[in-house]
Amino acid sequence: MKTSRLARLLAVMAACWLAAASPAAAQGLLKHVERVTPRIGQRGTTVEVTIQGTWLQEPREVIFSRPGIKAEGIEPLPKLPNMIGLAHGGRIEEQVKCRFVIAPDCPPGEHLFRLRTADQLSTLATFHVTPFPVVNETGQPHYTIATALSVVPNVTVCRNHGGSAHFLKVPAVAGARLSAEVDAVRLSDVHYGGGEYDLALRVLDANGRELAANDDNPLHLQDSLVSLKLPADLQGDSVFIEVSPSVPGGIGVTYCLHIGSFSRPLAAYPAGGPAGKPLAVKLLGDPLGDVDQTIPVPEAVGTFPFSSDGPSPLLLRSSPFPNVLEDAAAAETRVAVLPAAANGLLDKPGDVDTFRLSVKKGDRLRVRVYAATLGSSLDPAIRIRPVAADGTPGPIEIEADDADPMLVDREIFGPNFRSRGGLKDVFDPSFVWEPKADGDYLLEVRDMSGFGGPTGVYRVEIETPPDRVYVQLATGGNSDWVEATRYMGLAVPQGNRWTVNVNLPQGQGNSYRGGLQIVAEGLPPGVKLVSPPVPPGQSRWPVQLVADATAKPGGAAISFAVQATDPGKKIESGCQQWVPFINHSGGDAWRAVRTDRPIMAVTDSAPIAIDLVPPTIPLVRGGELAIPVKLTRRAGYDEPVEFQVEFVPQGVSQSPSEVIPSGATEATLRITAEQNAALGSGPLFIRATTLPQGSGELGCGRVMVSSEIITITVADPFVELASQPESIRRGAKGQFTFAVTHKTPFEGQATAKLLGLPKGVSLIEPLPVITKESKEIVFTIEATDEALLGAVSGLGCELMLKVAGQEIRQRAGNGTLRIDPRL
Amino acid sequence: MTESETMKTTRQASDCKKGTGTFCYAKESQSPFCLLSSFCLALFFALSGLAAADETRPAAAVPSFRSDVMPIFFRAGCNAGTCHGSARGKDGFMLSLFGYDPKGDYERVVTDITGRRVNTALPEESLLLLKSIGGVSHTGGKLFELDSEYYKTLHRWIAAGAPDDSVMPPEVVGISLPKQSVVFKKIGAYGTARVTATYSDGTSRDVTKLARFFSNNASVATIDKDGVVAAAGPGDTNVFARYSRFTVGAEVVVLPADEGFAWPNPPTNNFIDTLVFDRLQKLRIIPSDLCDDETFLRRVTLDLVARPPTVEEYQAFMADTAKDKRAKKIDELLATDDFADYQAALWGERLRVMGGNYSPDATVIKAANQYAKWIKTQFRTDRPLNEFVADMVRASGSNISNGPVNLYTMLVHKPRVEPKPLAADFSQLFLGVQIQCAECHNHPFDRWTMNDYYGFVSFFTGMQRKPGVEPREKRIFWDEKAAAAVNPVDGQRKPAKVLDAVEPVGGEGDPRAALAAWLTSPDNKLFATNLANRIWAQLLGRGVIDPVDDIRVSNPPVNTPLMDALAKRLVELKFDLRGLVRDICNSRVYQLSTQPTPSNAGDTRQFSHAHLRKLRADVLLDSVVTVTGVPRQMPDWPPGTRAIDYYPRSSGGTEGPDTGDPFFATFGRSTRGTICACETKDNPTLSQAMHLNVGDTVRDRLASGGVIKKLIETKSTPEDMLDELFIRTLCRRPTTEEMTGLRKMVGKNAKDPAVYEDILWSLLNATEFNFNH
């Protein structure tokens, strides 16, 4: 209780602080778009939309990640008179209005977009589409059945729940189907939130008798849904739908409730089929009974949505191999040929399905279950055991439950949940199996806790692992892994460059170990991708988008992929980006929005450009290299500019960000190589950013450009130095000598400096110089009575030389000096 | 022993205790010692049925370390926790507590300080012997005499080379006293309890001189180190003998003087009355009269639906002239959701339902809500108690969508399932047994061994949590790869085994189904007894076994036939909670007055009259709300939440104790910090009185709700008004004296709300309101 009070007190204090804070002081987790109103629109209609947040001046375009909605009439609204402070430093102070023209065939559900302004590409925002007319309810609350809001299906009703239950009155006929689905968590557009988005549904008759209820469900998790056949003894001609927070109280958030007679299947069996072919499925869970239907499976392999007449789809699989359906009447089902997808239903508690398959020792098979991933109620587990010579099951060879949460290529990757949870996909096992023997094996599918039921659908895809490498925009190191626009955004100023780093996660069971080339698809005219070939073993790499001076400002949904540099080798690839929308303190994100088509934009030309002078000499191990930085300013732009290295080869470290002061155009980038830095060449680039007042941690408000990607080479040091322990007496002069072994010849002279001398011992000039012929470096030193008696170690030598006009420093040696008393 | 078997006895010659009799009684008239001795012997044979010839276990030529030497350590207290049995031993010598580790004890006795502690060349020089007889300095002092059997046995063993047992001697499989009940008619009477041990080879042995004895109430009966039981004062208690790992007890009744005692033969309503009155008659205690209708109505309403009766309920009940109106009222209350909700509240407290916001604890508010909702649903749908418990025990899955699985998140509030604390709390809650005492040693006051304990812990070693699909969710499951718990004494894994069983439950996978089946079986007397006792305790204010969650051999029922009958009845009712509550509430015992009779005024154990029971904190708060009509806004809960529906919610973790609303802390509601029933406090405190006097609970409700003003509008006279306030608050009309005094106080201000607010304030502060009586 004390904790609760303290937390509330702190929350109040934090809120007060936020309200009082000036924009310039608000260095929090700032997003461009913090609120989109309304949250939903009916397809085939045009909706007036307000977009609110920060740094939205000069709005130009709304770019969606998929077709279906076009934005028009974009114009700024007056700045809000008072800034609205949000959690974690977010704020609303500007707004934009526009019209979303929603096509009649627009897919229902979530649509992602970014707003392009003159010089910004906003953080990700969402808008939802419903097949039904929308009622935005803002009137008095409807707290009781007696005051319930009357609505006519099919309809989508939106309102803020205010922490309390609300009632809707719906005409009803006994025996008819009534479905209701909540969008709340999926509708959220906040950075930080929690249980206020978690709603429950109940359907009551006029006497308050509960006819159906739902809170959480495997399909939509916290967003509840009910679909029922109204009972024959229904009292009256109406029923009442109660929408209430799962945990009453708390703050109110907006939800939308879809009410209608639409079918609401909870699963399809089988949960997928061969790509490009029609698939006969049974839709399960509808209150009027299961429905047989044939649906087209897309050519593209992967998970695809199947929508009926409801507001949200089911997810199914398209696979490049045939289906095998469980023979429920048999003890086991034969999988005649591999690869294949074994499909079944754990339809009762404790059910275990068994498939028999023939394999050979040396086969390499990836076994992947799709159940929870697709919205099934199961938490599946797999056992594989050989069939003994006498036909009995042998010992378990493989037992698998959950998949590694960090496993990337299960069509989800990128979300870096802290506790390695938060994704239902993780419940589905996935592993590479190398059978220990030739012969028949039994593959058993069961639920971890013995659950089973009429919608307990699963699908086990068994195939030789294809070579897959994916592209994932690398996030920054922010807490709560919010979208880091500074790092992930793809805004390229006209006539300029922008570079981001990508991760290259490997598919499970990958065997390809060669080089890669990153490519992009869908780039607008005048934009090209520059990315050096990726050497083997690299898991992170820079990709650069370059907009030429003629590229028109505008946006596009693009995608990245990799190709094998090994000619003729086919690599499956794709890209994906995850953006968390509701973070939860101390835990994982509640909701993360996924897109496999990142949005990029060419913005108006930037006031700055940044360039590096590519070094013509290598960076030696243990050495430092100074690289000139050239800043080009648009005429009249004299503001300070920050620059920072964003990618360096392994073992190379960079200095922290630096600021080029007002009016200055030159700076020096210093990079150093560790003694064990990998030898060879690698890319390096820096980004430069303007520093407008009030810009946020994520880069909102900043114009960012990058240098070209240059190549630096890490080489062996010029010399290696060795020394014998030396001694010197107080009050005396002496020498300290390093023996020189030349590793990389250099021209000219190098000045040497002795480092690490203790107090009371000084270096007497002139400093020694060496050439490529020198065998030793001799320093003259002098000790006073201040020098403490005894030995000191760690004496080093710094060489300074100029090669091809560039200054190089190398540090080497590790000497020991003993200070003795006066005679 | 029946009443007819009792005798007039008095304490006689001390030599009687030298006899071989068990519960050997010296007759008052037998003064010559020899006669007495022979009578005692004869009586012993007559009563015990255990003659010397029954001692079938022959004495060995060389004493056995396990059978002869270790029992001396036990008897002399050497291996007690306060002596060498403590975790670090004492003065450099350690023995396992109560001898749970014979092998280790042998090593420590014989091989530590070789030649000194045990000197086989000069046995009498052995420190073991010298210290025991006070021959050298010994922190524990002198334990026995040089010429005692204890010394002789140890000496013989050392002289024989202090051998370990080459062949494991037969194990003790039980001990017994010949009688379970003894009645003394006079203070000062005495008798000797003889203890017989039986062994795994079928032999038996008199171990009276090796056993230890204790009494549960020395003011009623004492028992000395040789098993001599003496009547100290009127009442009933139990005496116990412990030997090896077993404890057995016998009831001792010391009757008060019988002058003027005449059993009134009160009517009985059901088996409860028969059994309680049997006991009272035996103890010469006369039960109180039946309470009046007003008292009954208030008592049963508070007990069953956790609020006082409304004025309408009062008037309807008082106007009812039917003979069975009390039974009808009980049925009416049992049929309400309020009854179910109150029971859900009691179980929510026992199950430690709390909600937080710290995901690793898995006790987030939504999980707590789901659990609380599920519990409430079970009681509203009249779910049999055994099924209710079994569902929780077997549960797996999501903490936020599968309510009953929260048994494994709430019982022990930790970031992961901890099998040992879970087993301990599970046992205490569902069996009333504190099995955790057997974690480090065999239970000192019960029959449970370390193997029992670790076998029971193994039901939970596979319990795991894994992240769910959202930050608040944890999936609870049984990990089939989990290993069984290890008994640290022998290093062996002890597969899951139910208490009292010899063999593990066996089978593959999750053993909890077997645990649930055993636990909730009609044949499991422990389970039925525990539930029946808790139900009884809630309605009568004290368990037949008390405290309710410390059932052990050494804490027996105060009325064993009653306890057995209640448990049996619950099983007959197929664990129907309402059925047993109905039986109890319909009993005359439940409906007795609080007004004592001369003979029962001192009785606090035998249910001879009703006792004042302070209202639970939640019931008191809901009662104030019911009377005033003004709800209490609970922190972090929606408006209108009843106190009985409330559980603590916090924005952090839930590992620590928490009462939530400060009212509950003041009035002793359970902090839910542990599973112990003692978490709910029923002692009145000064701060409680001050809170009701000047705190906001009463003060803010007197005027704000407008109850007084409404009543003034509807009541035509001050008398009606006073009637209403008394009924509303105390469920009775004012007495003539009260009416006269208060009418005088109202005076001419018959329509002034302030005067009635003062009166209502007084009523709400009255002890009569704060107690159930």
PDB file of N, CA, C and O in Angstrom, chain A residues 442-458:
ATOM      1  N   LEU A 442       8.095 -41.368 -35.067  1.00  0.00           N
ATOM      2  CA  LEU A 442       6.788 -40.845 -34.672  1.00  0.00           C
ATOM      3  C   LEU A 442       6.959 -39.414 -34.183  1.00  0.00           C
ATOM      4  O   LEU A 442       7.845 -39.130 -33.372  1.00  0.00           O
ATOM      5  N   LEU A 443       6.132 -38.561 -34.729  1.00  0.00           N
ATOM      6  CA  LEU A 443       6.125 -37.171 -34.290  1.00  0.00           C
ATOM      7  C   LEU A 443       4.827 -36.934 -33.538  1.00  0.00           C
ATOM      8  O   LEU A 443       3.738 -37.066 -34.101  1.00  0.00           O
ATOM      9  N   GLU A 444       4.938 -36.635 -32.252  1.00  0.00           N
ATOM     10  CA  GLU A 444       3.751 -36.443 -31.410  1.00  0.00           C
ATOM     11  C   GLU A 444       3.527 -34.962 -31.161  1.00  0.00           C
ATOM     12  O   GLU A 444       4.476 -34.236 -30.857  1.00  0.00           O
ATOM     13  N   VAL A 445       2.291 -34.575 -31.264  1.00  0.00           N
ATOM     14  CA  VAL A 445       1.910 -33.193 -30.973  1.00  0.00           C
ATOM     15  C   VAL A 445       0.958 -33.215 -29.785  1.00  0.00           C
ATOM     16  O   VAL A 445      -0.005 -33.980 -29.763  1.00  0.00           O
ATOM     17  N   ARG A 446       1.236 -32.391 -28.809  1.00  0.00           N
ATOM     18  CA  ARG A 446       0.363 -32.306 -27.642  1.00  0.00           C
ATOM     19  C   ARG A 446       0.413 -30.887 -27.096  1.00  0.00           C
ATOM     20  O   ARG A 446       1.243 -30.076 -27.535  1.00  0.00           O
ATOM     21  N   ASP A 447      -0.469 -30.613 -26.173  1.00  0.00           N
ATOM     22  CA  ASP A 447      -0.440 -29.312 -25.499  1.00  0.00           C
ATOM     23  C   ASP A 447       0.336 -29.462 -24.202  1.00  0.00           C
ATOM     24  O   ASP A 447       0.201 -30.467 -23.504  1.00  0.00           O
ATOM     25  N   MET A 448       1.139 -28.480 -23.895  1.00  0.00           N
ATOM     26  CA  MET A 448       2.001 -28.537 -22.710  1.00  0.00           C
ATOM     27  C   MET A 448       1.234 -28.824 -21.435  1.00  0.00           C
ATOM     28  O   MET A 448       1.709 -29.497 -20.533  1.00  0.00           O
ATOM     29  N   SER A 449       0.045 -28.268 -21.331  1.00  0.00           N
ATOM     30  CA  SER A 449      -0.729 -28.445 -20.103  1.00  0.00           C
ATOM     31  C   SER A 449      -1.929 -29.348 -20.314  1.00  0.00           C
ATOM     32  O   SER A 449      -2.844 -29.364 -19.500  1.00  0.00           O
ATOM     33  N   GLY A 450      -1.907 -30.079 -21.426  1.00  0.00           N
ATOM     34  CA  GLY A 450      -2.991 -31.020 -21.678  1.00  0.00           C
ATOM     35  C   GLY A 450      -4.278 -30.373 -22.120  1.00  0.00           C
ATOM     36  O   GLY A 450      -5.342 -31.004 -22.108  1.00  0.00           O
ATOM     37  N   PHE A 451      -4.210 -29.101 -22.530  1.00  0.00           N
ATOM     38  CA  PHE A 451      -5.423 -28.454 -23.005  1.00  0.00           C
ATOM     39  C   PHE A 451      -5.803 -28.992 -24.379  1.00  0.00           C
ATOM     40  O   PHE A 451      -4.980 -29.441 -25.154  1.00  0.00           O
ATOM     41  N   GLY A 452      -7.031 -28.869 -24.697  1.00  0.00           N
ATOM     42  CA  GLY A 452      -7.520 -29.240 -26.017  1.00  0.00           C
ATOM     43  C   GLY A 452      -8.954 -28.786 -26.139  1.00  0.00           C
ATOM     44  O   GLY A 452      -9.624 -28.567 -25.129  1.00  0.00           O
ATOM     45  N   GLY A 453      -9.410 -28.587 -27.345  1.00  0.00           N
ATOM     46  CA  GLY A 453     -10.772 -28.130 -27.539  1.00  0.00           C
ATOM     47  C   GLY A 453     -11.080 -28.010 -29.014  1.00  0.00           C
ATOM     48  O   GLY A 453     -10.225 -28.295 -29.859  1.00  0.00           O
ATOM     49  N   PRO A 454     -12.295 -27.600 -29.308  1.00  0.00           N
ATOM     50  CA  PRO A 454     -12.724 -27.599 -30.709  1.00  0.00           C
ATOM     51  C   PRO A 454     -11.954 -26.654 -31.615  1.00  0.00           C
ATOM     52  O   PRO A 454     -12.034 -26.791 -32.837  1.00  0.00           O
ATOM     53  N   THR A 455     -11.221 -25.714 -31.049  1.00  0.00           N
ATOM     54  CA  THR A 455     -10.427 -24.829 -31.910  1.00  0.00           C
ATOM     55  C   THR A 455      -8.932 -25.046 -31.702  1.00  0.00           C
ATOM     56  O   THR A 455      -8.128 -24.173 -32.012  1.00  0.00           O
ATOM     57  N   GLY A 456      -8.571 -26.198 -31.203  1.00  0.00           N
ATOM     58  CA  GLY A 456      -7.168 -26.497 -30.932  1.00  0.00           C
ATOM     59  C   GLY A 456      -6.410 -26.902 -32.190  1.00  0.00           C
ATOM     60  O   GLY A 456      -5.860 -28.006 -32.304  1.00  0.00           O
ATOM     61  N   VAL A 457      -6.344 -25.995 -33.129  1.00  0.00           N
ATOM     62  CA  VAL A 457      -5.730 -26.276 -34.433  1.00  0.00           C
ATOM     63  C   VAL A 457      -4.219 -26.103 -34.354  1.00  0.00           C
ATOM     64  O   VAL A 457      -3.728 -25.207 -33.681  1.00  0.00           O
ATOM     65  N   TYR A 458      -3.510 -26.968 -35.060  1.00  0.00           N
ATOM     66  CA  TYR A 458      -2.060 -26.789 -35.195  1.00  0.00           C
ATOM     67  C   TYR A 458      -1.634 -27.214 -36.594  1.00  0.00           C
ATOM     68  O   TYR A 458      -2.370 -27.901 -37.319  1.00  0.00           O
TER      69      TYR A 458
END
